[in-house]
Coordinates of C-alpha atoms and ligand atoms in Angstrom, one line a residue:
Chain F
X1 CA -19.1 2.0 26.8
X2 CA -21.5 1.0 24.0
X3 CA -20.3 0.2 20.5
X4 CA -22.3 0.3 17.3
X5 CA -21.1 -0.8 13.9
X6 CA -22.2 0.3 10.5
X7 CA -21.5 -2.8 8.5
X8 CA -22.6 -1.2 5.3
X9 CA -19.7 1.2 5.5
X10 CA -17.1 -1.4 6.6
X11 CA -14.4 -2.0 3.9
X12 CA -13.0 -5.1 5.7
X13 CA -9.5 -3.6 6.1
X14 CA -9.3 -5.4 9.5
X15 CA -7.5 -2.7 11.4
X16 CA -10.0 -3.0 14.3
X17 CA -9.3 -6.7 14.6
X18 CA -5.6 -6.1 14.9
X19 CA -6.0 -3.4 17.5
X20 CA -8.8 -4.9 19.6
X21 CA -9.1 -8.6 18.8
X22 CA -11.3 -9.3 21.9
X23 CA -13.9 -6.9 20.7
X24 CA -13.9 -7.1 16.9
X25 CA -13.7 -9.9 14.5
X26 CA -14.4 -10.4 10.8
X27 CA -17.1 -12.5 9.1
X28 CA -15.7 -15.5 7.3
X29 CA -17.8 -15.0 4.2
X30 CA -16.7 -11.4 3.4
X31 CA -14.4 -10.0 6.1
X32 CA -17.0 -7.5 7.3
X33 CA -16.6 -6.5 10.9
X34 CA -18.5 -8.3 13.7
X35 CA -18.8 -7.3 17.3
X36 CA -17.8 -9.9 19.8
X37 CA -18.6 -7.7 22.8
X38 CA -20.9 -4.7 22.6
X39 CA -20.1 -3.5 26.1
X40 CA -16.5 -4.4 26.7
X41 CA -14.8 -4.1 30.1
X42 CA -12.9 -1.0 31.0
X43 CA -9.4 -2.4 30.1
X44 CA -10.5 -2.7 26.5
X45 CA -11.7 0.9 26.2
X46 CA -8.5 2.4 25.0
X47 CA -8.1 -0.2 22.3
X48 CA -11.7 0.2 21.1
X49 CA -11.3 4.0 20.9
X50 CA -8.1 3.5 19.0
X51 CA -9.8 1.2 16.6
X52 CA -12.6 3.7 16.0
X53 CA -10.1 6.4 15.4
X54 CA -8.2 4.3 12.8
X55 CA -11.1 2.7 11.0
X56 CA -10.8 4.0 7.5
X57 CA -14.5 3.8 6.8
X58 CA -15.6 5.4 10.1
X59 CA -17.8 2.4 10.7
X60 CA -17.3 2.1 14.4
X61 CA -19.2 4.4 16.7
X62 CA -18.8 4.6 20.5
X63 CA -21.3 5.9 23.0
X64 CA -19.5 6.7 26.3
Chain W
X1 CA -2.2 44.3 -10.0
X2 CA -0.1 41.4 -10.9
X3 CA -1.3 38.2 -12.5
X4 CA -0.8 35.4 -10.1
X5 CA 2.1 33.1 -11.0
X6 CA 1.4 29.7 -12.6
X7 CA 1.2 27.0 -10.0
X8 CA 4.5 25.2 -9.2
X9 CA 5.0 21.7 -10.5
X10 CA 3.9 18.8 -8.4
X11 CA 6.9 18.1 -6.0
X12 CA 8.6 14.8 -6.7
X13 CA 11.7 13.3 -5.2
X14 CA 14.6 15.7 -5.4
X15 CA 17.2 13.9 -7.4
X16 CA 20.0 14.8 -5.0
X17 CA 18.1 14.9 -1.8
X18 CA 18.2 12.4 1.0
X19 CA 16.6 9.3 -0.4
X20 CA 14.6 8.7 2.7
X21 CA 12.9 12.1 2.7
X22 CA 9.7 12.9 0.9
X23 CA 10.0 15.9 -1.4
X24 CA 11.3 18.8 0.6
X25 CA 8.6 21.1 -0.7
X26 CA 6.0 19.3 1.3
X27 CA 7.1 20.6 4.7
X28 CA 6.9 24.2 3.6
X29 CA 3.5 23.7 1.9
X30 CA 2.1 22.2 5.1
X31 CA 2.9 25.4 7.0
X32 CA 2.2 28.0 4.4
X33 CA -0.3 26.6 1.9
X34 CA -1.7 23.2 3.0
X35 CA -4.2 23.2 0.1
X36 CA -2.2 24.6 -2.9
X37 CA -2.4 24.4 -6.7
X38 CA 0.2 22.4 -8.6
X39 CA 0.8 22.0 -12.3
X40 CA 0.9 18.5 -13.8
X41 CA 3.2 17.4 -16.6
X42 CA 0.6 18.0 -19.3
X43 CA 0.2 21.6 -18.2
X44 CA -3.1 21.1 -16.4
X45 CA -3.4 21.8 -12.7
X46 CA -4.8 20.1 -9.6
X47 CA -5.1 20.8 -5.9
X48 CA -2.4 19.4 -3.7
X49 CA -3.3 18.5 -0.1
X50 CA -0.3 18.1 2.3
X51 CA -1.8 18.1 5.8
X52 CA -2.9 14.9 7.6
X53 CA -6.3 16.2 8.7
X54 CA -7.2 17.6 5.3
X55 CA -6.0 14.4 3.6
X56 CA -8.2 12.2 5.8
X57 CA -11.1 14.5 5.2
X58 CA -10.7 14.2 1.5
X59 CA -10.1 10.5 1.3
X60 CA -13.0 9.8 3.7
X61 CA -15.5 12.0 1.7
X62 CA -17.7 10.3 -0.9
X63 CA -17.8 13.6 -2.9
X64 CA -14.3 12.9 -4.0
X65 CA -14.3 10.3 -6.7
X66 CA -11.8 7.6 -7.5
X67 CA -13.3 7.0 -10.9
X68 CA -10.7 7.9 -13.5
X69 CA -13.3 8.3 -16.2
X70 CA -15.0 11.2 -14.4
X71 CA -14.3 14.4 -16.2
X72 CA -11.5 16.3 -14.5
X73 CA -9.8 13.4 -12.9
X74 CA -6.1 14.3 -12.7
X75 CA -4.5 11.6 -14.7
X76 CA -1.5 13.5 -16.0
X77 CA 1.8 12.1 -14.7
X78 CA 0.1 9.1 -13.3
X79 CA 0.9 5.5 -14.3
X80 CA -0.9 2.3 -14.3
X81 CA -3.6 2.2 -16.9
X82 CA -5.8 4.0 -19.3
X83 CA -8.9 5.6 -17.7
X84 CA -11.4 3.6 -19.6
X85 CA -9.7 0.2 -19.7
X86 CA -11.5 -2.3 -17.6
X87 CA -10.2 -0.6 -14.5
X88 CA -11.0 -2.8 -11.6
X89 CA -12.6 -1.7 -8.3
X90 CA -10.0 0.7 -7.1
X91 CA -10.9 3.1 -9.9
X92 CA -14.6 3.0 -9.2
X93 CA -16.9 4.5 -6.6
X94 CA -19.5 3.0 -4.4
X95 CA -21.9 1.2 -4.9
X96 CA -20.0 -0.5 -7.7
X97 CA -16.7 -0.3 -5.8
X98 CA -18.3 -1.9 -2.7
X99 CA -19.9 -4.7 -4.7
X100 CA -16.7 -5.7 -6.4
X101 CA -14.4 -5.2 -3.5
X102 CA -16.5 -7.4 -1.3
X103 CA -16.0 -10.3 -3.6
X104 CA -12.4 -10.5 -2.5
X105 CA -12.3 -8.9 1.0
X106 CA -12.5 -12.3 2.8
X107 CA -9.3 -13.4 1.0
X108 CA -7.3 -10.8 2.8
X109 CA -8.9 -10.8 6.2
X110 CA -6.7 -10.8 9.2
X111 CA -7.5 -14.4 10.2
X112 CA -6.8 -15.8 6.8
X113 CA -3.6 -13.8 6.4
X114 CA -2.4 -14.9 9.9
X115 CA -2.8 -18.5 8.8
X116 CA -0.4 -17.8 6.0
X117 CA 2.3 -16.6 8.4
X118 CA 4.1 -20.0 8.8
X119 CA 4.2 -20.5 5.1
X120 CA 5.6 -17.0 4.6
X121 CA 8.2 -17.7 7.3
X122 CA 9.2 -20.9 5.6
X123 CA 9.5 -19.2 2.2
X124 CA 11.6 -16.4 3.7
X125 CA 13.9 -18.9 5.4
X126 CA 14.4 -20.8 2.1
X127 CA 15.3 -17.6 0.3
X128 CA 17.7 -16.7 3.1
X129 CA 19.3 -20.1 2.8
X130 CA 19.8 -19.5 -0.9
X131 CA 21.3 -16.1 -0.1
X132 CA 23.8 -17.7 2.3
X133 CA 24.8 -20.2 -0.3
X134 CA 25.2 -17.5 -3.0
X135 CA 28.7 -17.2 -4.2
X136 CA 30.4 -13.9 -4.2
X137 CA 28.4 -12.2 -1.6
X138 CA 31.6 -10.9 0.0
X139 CA 32.1 -8.8 -3.1
X140 CA 28.6 -7.5 -2.9
X141 CA 27.2 -10.0 -5.3
X142 CA 23.9 -10.3 -3.7
X143 CA 21.1 -7.9 -4.6
X144 CA 18.7 -8.0 -1.8
X145 CA 15.9 -6.8 -4.0
X146 CA 16.3 -9.7 -6.4
X147 CA 17.1 -12.3 -3.7
X148 CA 14.4 -11.5 -1.2
X149 CA 12.5 -8.3 -1.4
X150 CA 10.7 -9.1 -4.6
X151 CA 10.4 -12.9 -4.5
X152 CA 8.5 -13.0 -1.2
X153 CA 5.5 -10.8 -2.1
X154 CA 5.7 -12.1 -5.7
X155 CA 5.5 -15.8 -4.7
X156 CA 2.8 -15.2 -2.1
X157 CA 0.4 -13.3 -4.4
X158 CA 1.1 -15.6 -7.3
X159 CA 0.2 -18.5 -5.1
X160 CA -2.9 -16.9 -3.7
X161 CA -4.2 -15.9 -7.1
X162 CA -3.3 -19.3 -8.6
X163 CA -0.7 -17.9 -11.1
X164 CA 2.1 -20.4 -12.0
X165 CA 5.3 -19.2 -10.3
X166 CA 7.2 -20.1 -13.4
X167 CA 5.7 -17.0 -15.0
X168 CA 6.9 -14.6 -12.4
X169 CA 9.7 -13.1 -14.6
X170 CA 7.1 -12.1 -17.1
X171 CA 5.2 -10.2 -14.4
X172 CA 8.1 -8.4 -12.9
X173 CA 9.2 -7.1 -16.3
X174 CA 5.6 -6.1 -17.2
X175 CA 4.7 -4.5 -13.9
X176 CA 8.1 -2.7 -13.8
X177 CA 7.3 -1.2 -17.2
X178 CA 3.7 -0.4 -16.3
X179 CA 4.6 1.5 -13.1
X180 CA 7.5 3.4 -14.6
X181 CA 7.2 7.2 -15.1
X182 CA 10.1 7.4 -17.6
X183 CA 9.3 4.6 -20.0
X184 CA 7.6 6.1 -23.1
X185 CA 3.8 5.8 -23.3
X186 CA 3.8 3.4 -26.3
X187 CA 6.0 0.9 -24.5
X188 CA 3.9 1.1 -21.4
X189 CA 0.8 0.5 -23.5
X190 CA 2.5 -2.5 -25.1
X191 CA 3.3 -4.0 -21.7
X192 CA -0.3 -3.4 -20.6
X193 CA -1.6 -5.3 -23.6
X194 CA 0.9 -8.1 -23.0
X195 CA -0.2 -8.5 -19.4
X196 CA -3.8 -8.3 -20.3
X197 CA -3.4 -11.0 -22.9
X198 CA -1.5 -13.2 -20.5
X199 CA -4.1 -12.9 -17.8
X200 CA -6.9 -13.3 -20.3
X201 CA -5.4 -16.7 -21.2
X202 CA -4.9 -17.6 -17.6
X203 CA -8.5 -16.8 -16.7
X204 CA -9.7 -18.8 -19.7
X205 CA -7.7 -21.8 -18.5
X206 CA -9.1 -21.5 -15.1
X207 CA -12.6 -21.2 -16.4
X208 CA -12.2 -24.8 -17.6
X209 CA -10.5 -26.0 -14.5
X210 CA -10.8 -23.5 -11.6
X211 CA -8.5 -24.3 -8.7
X212 CA -8.6 -23.6 -5.0
X213 CA -7.4 -20.0 -5.3
X214 CA -8.7 -16.5 -5.5
X215 CA -9.2 -16.5 -9.3
X216 CA -10.8 -20.0 -9.1
X217 CA -13.2 -18.9 -6.4
X218 CA -14.1 -15.7 -8.3
X219 CA -14.9 -17.8 -11.4
X220 CA -17.0 -20.4 -9.5
X221 CA -18.8 -18.0 -7.1
X222 CA -19.2 -14.8 -9.1
X223 CA -18.6 -15.3 -12.8
X224 CA -20.6 -18.5 -13.1
X225 CA -23.5 -17.0 -11.3
X226 CA -23.5 -14.0 -13.6
X227 CA -22.3 -11.4 -11.1
X228 CA -19.2 -10.6 -13.0
X229 CA -17.8 -11.2 -16.5
X230 CA -14.6 -12.9 -17.7
X231 CA -13.1 -9.4 -18.2
X232 CA -13.9 -8.5 -14.6
X233 CA -12.0 -11.6 -13.4
X234 CA -9.1 -10.5 -15.5
X235 CA -9.2 -7.0 -14.1
X236 CA -9.2 -8.4 -10.6
X237 CA -6.2 -10.5 -11.5
X238 CA -4.3 -7.6 -12.9
X239 CA -5.1 -5.3 -10.0
X240 CA -4.2 -7.8 -7.2
X241 CA -1.1 -9.0 -9.0
X242 CA 0.4 -5.5 -9.5
X243 CA -0.7 -4.2 -6.1
X244 CA 0.7 -7.3 -4.4
X245 CA 4.0 -7.2 -6.2
X246 CA 5.6 -3.9 -6.1
X247 CA 4.5 -2.2 -3.0
X248 CA 5.6 -4.7 -0.4
X249 CA 8.8 -5.4 -2.3
X250 CA 9.8 -1.8 -2.1
X251 CA 8.9 -1.5 1.5
X252 CA 11.2 -4.5 2.3
X253 CA 14.1 -3.0 0.4
X254 CA 13.8 0.5 2.0
X255 CA 13.2 -1.0 5.4
X256 CA 16.3 -3.2 5.2
X257 CA 18.4 -0.3 4.1
X258 CA 17.1 2.0 6.8
X259 CA 17.9 -0.6 9.5
X260 CA 21.4 -1.3 8.1
X261 CA 22.1 2.4 8.5
X262 CA 20.6 2.5 12.0
X263 CA 22.4 -0.3 13.9
X264 CA 21.1 0.9 17.2
X265 CA 17.5 0.4 16.2
X266 CA 18.4 -2.9 14.5
X267 CA 19.9 -4.2 17.7
X268 CA 16.9 -3.1 19.7
X269 CA 14.6 -5.0 17.4
X270 CA 16.9 -8.1 17.8
X271 CA 16.7 -7.8 21.6
X272 CA 13.0 -7.2 21.7
X273 CA 11.3 -9.1 18.9
X274 CA 7.9 -7.9 20.3
X275 CA 8.7 -4.4 18.9
X276 CA 8.5 -5.6 15.3
X277 CA 4.8 -4.9 14.8
X278 CA 5.2 -1.3 15.9
X279 CA 8.4 -1.0 13.9
X280 CA 6.7 -2.1 10.7
X281 CA 4.0 0.6 11.3
X282 CA 6.7 3.2 11.8
X283 CA 8.5 2.1 8.7
X284 CA 5.3 2.4 6.7
X285 CA 4.7 5.8 8.1
X286 CA 8.3 6.9 7.5
X287 CA 8.7 5.7 3.9
X288 CA 5.2 6.2 2.5
X289 CA 6.2 4.8 -0.8
X290 CA 3.2 6.2 -2.8
X291 CA 4.9 9.4 -3.8
X292 CA 2.4 11.4 -5.8
X293 CA -1.0 10.2 -4.8
X294 CA -3.5 8.9 -4.4
X295 CA -5.7 11.2 -6.5
X296 CA -9.3 12.2 -6.6
X297 CA -11.8 14.4 -8.5
X298 CA -14.5 16.4 -6.8
X299 CA -18.0 15.6 -7.9
X300 CA -19.5 18.5 -6.0
X301 CA -18.3 21.8 -4.6
X302 CA -16.6 20.9 -1.3
X303 CA -14.9 23.2 1.1
X304 CA -11.7 21.9 2.6
X305 CA -9.9 24.0 5.2
X306 CA -11.3 27.2 3.8
X307 CA -10.7 26.4 0.2
X308 CA -13.5 25.8 -2.2
X309 CA -12.8 22.8 -4.4
X310 CA -15.2 22.9 -7.2
X311 CA -16.9 19.9 -8.9
X312 CA -14.7 18.7 -11.7
X313 CA -11.4 19.8 -10.1
X314 CA -8.7 17.2 -9.4
X315 CA -6.9 16.7 -6.1
X316 CA -3.5 15.0 -5.4
X317 CA -3.4 13.8 -1.9
X318 CA 0.2 13.5 -0.7
X319 CA 0.1 10.7 1.9
X320 CA 3.9 10.9 2.2
X321 CA 3.3 14.5 3.5
X322 CA 0.5 13.5 5.8
X323 CA 2.7 10.9 7.4
X324 CA 5.3 13.6 8.2
X325 CA 2.8 16.1 9.5
X326 CA 4.2 17.6 12.7
X327 CA 0.6 18.3 13.9
X328 CA 0.1 14.5 14.3
X329 CA 3.5 12.9 14.6
X330 CA 6.1 14.4 17.0
X331 CA 9.5 14.9 15.3
X332 CA 8.0 13.4 12.2
X333 CA 11.4 13.0 10.4
X334 CA 12.8 10.8 13.0
X335 CA 12.3 7.0 12.7
X336 CA 11.1 5.9 16.2
X337 CA 10.1 2.3 16.4
X338 CA 8.4 3.0 19.7
X339 CA 6.3 5.8 18.4
X340 CA 3.0 5.4 20.2
X341 CA 0.7 6.6 17.3
X342 CA 2.7 5.2 14.3
X343 CA -0.3 3.2 13.3
X344 CA -2.3 6.3 12.6
X345 CA -0.3 6.6 9.3
X346 CA -2.1 6.8 6.0
X347 CA 0.5 4.9 4.0
X348 CA -2.3 2.5 3.0
X349 CA -4.6 5.3 2.2
X350 CA -7.8 6.1 4.1
X351 CA -11.5 5.8 3.4
X352 CA -13.3 3.0 1.6
X353 CA -10.4 2.6 -0.8
X354 CA -7.9 1.9 1.9
X355 CA -5.5 -0.9 0.8
X356 CA -7.3 -4.2 0.7
X357 CA -4.0 -6.2 1.1
X358 CA -2.7 -4.4 4.2
X359 CA -2.9 -7.3 6.5
X360 CA -0.9 -9.4 4.1
X361 CA 1.6 -6.6 3.6
X362 CA 2.0 -6.3 7.4
X363 CA 2.7 -10.0 7.9
X364 CA 5.2 -10.1 5.0
X365 CA 7.0 -7.1 6.3
X366 CA 7.1 -8.4 9.9
X367 CA 8.4 -11.8 8.9
X368 CA 11.0 -10.7 6.4
X369 CA 12.4 -7.8 8.4
X370 CA 12.6 -9.9 11.6
X371 CA 14.2 -12.8 9.8
X372 CA 16.8 -10.6 8.1
X373 CA 17.8 -8.9 11.3
X374 CA 18.1 -12.3 13.0
X375 CA 19.9 -14.2 10.3
X376 CA 22.1 -11.5 8.8
X377 CA 23.1 -9.2 11.8
X378 CA 26.2 -7.9 10.0
X379 CA 24.5 -7.2 6.6
X380 CA 25.5 -3.9 5.0
X381 CA 25.3 -2.3 1.6
X382 CA 28.4 -2.6 -0.5
X383 CA 28.0 0.7 -2.2
X384 CA 27.6 4.2 -0.7
X385 CA 24.0 5.2 -0.4
X386 CA 24.4 7.8 -3.2
X387 CA 25.1 4.9 -5.6
X388 CA 22.0 2.9 -4.8
X389 CA 19.6 3.3 -7.7
X390 CA 16.5 4.8 -6.1
X391 CA 13.2 4.7 -7.9
X392 CA 12.8 8.4 -8.4
X393 CA 11.3 7.5 -11.8
X394 CA 8.6 5.3 -10.5
X395 CA 5.1 5.8 -9.0
X396 CA 6.0 3.5 -6.2
X397 CA 9.2 4.6 -4.4
X398 CA 11.9 2.2 -3.4
X399 CA 15.3 1.0 -4.7
X400 CA 15.8 -0.8 -8.0
X401 CA 18.6 -2.8 -6.5
X402 CA 20.3 -3.1 -3.1
X403 CA 23.7 -4.8 -3.3
X404 CA 24.6 -6.2 0.1
X405 CA 27.2 -8.3 1.9
X406 CA 27.5 -9.6 5.5
Ligands
LIG501 S1 -11.3 -1.1 10.7 FE1 -13.3 -0.4 10.1 S2 -13.4 -0.9 7.9 FE2 -11.8 -2.1 8.8 S3 -12.8 -4.1 9.3 FE3 -12.8 -2.8 11.1 S4 -14.8 -1.7 11.0 FE4 -14.4 -2.6 9.0

């Protein structure tokens, strides 16, 4: 799994951080999403997919 | 050939229907006419979207504008401000929306809000202590809205913004008037002016002595550098104050009432405190307190589900209907605190305008509901549910008062 973020789109709602805190975080200055792990282990995949599905700005993209 | 009938009015809460159900017309519309035309109070019409998929598509599409000054925006029957008043970022589109919103996003990020959790817990405990001491609660003398549901979010947002708490009565009166659907326009306008004047003075005072709070930081980092004006800071204050006040308060009241009427679920949450996060998502889905919106106007011709929505036409997006869409949520009218996909709800909206304060709302709801369940396991309403004054007259649904005993 490979994750890419479109930080221009991110509206800092933080849903991804709640769902997959080991993969996503927010920048201190503005709350914009940051990636902690761009190729997370298998046990994180469901949470990452869920975060991508919920992200209101469609800012999280996953390549299988 | 017959002339097609005029569109039906926008469904609102049925006055005698179950207070927990969204307008009954939504379910039928989802099946038969998911994109329909409705008439608004002033005789104009707008599209009404009732299915989850269409609603996410509309809210996520930049061709639907949130700018209330765009021609065709469906303002009729809406509350909360004249279109061309300094309208804050929620009624603007990118890139202006993005620029302004990002000035405050860090204030509501998950980490910062989590750091507030102990303080919110302490505050909730103190308010619960006061409730226990209140005389006459045996006779139903405690109004849960006044004693807890309103003060928690009110105190928290006042503190974050740097508004003196002593002024909170003023806000509750003014925001209540502003968000009402039944109060005459001129009274609402007067309340709007009063609130604007108050915030204007507050921002002026902070310009001289900015504190360590959201308004203070906006003044130092954005206003003094010329990014925004005094009026922009005032607009931020009005928006965050109103948004932070009423929504969470109503969710707390409705959630408490729902759990008092569902002792089995309440007991399960007491036994398994870890369920509270999911329970809050489910309560948000179930109640969807924004009852006739949000709204948008198309800025280009867009096809949604086979319907052509033309540039300049308004759309009412019924999030309360999306959250009961049987295509997404199994048995949608059942409250199920273990529902696996409850968090897919759109109670906070969707798209770039999705609620900025959602992390804060979540923590407040989790803390308050869990504390109430733990400390007042025998709490119950003192009047039959038909006698509880529900806010059918308000933009944000909830109960005006909730008399309880324990
Ligand atoms: S859920 Fe999406 S919009 Fe929200 S912080 Fe994460 S990436 Fe940004």
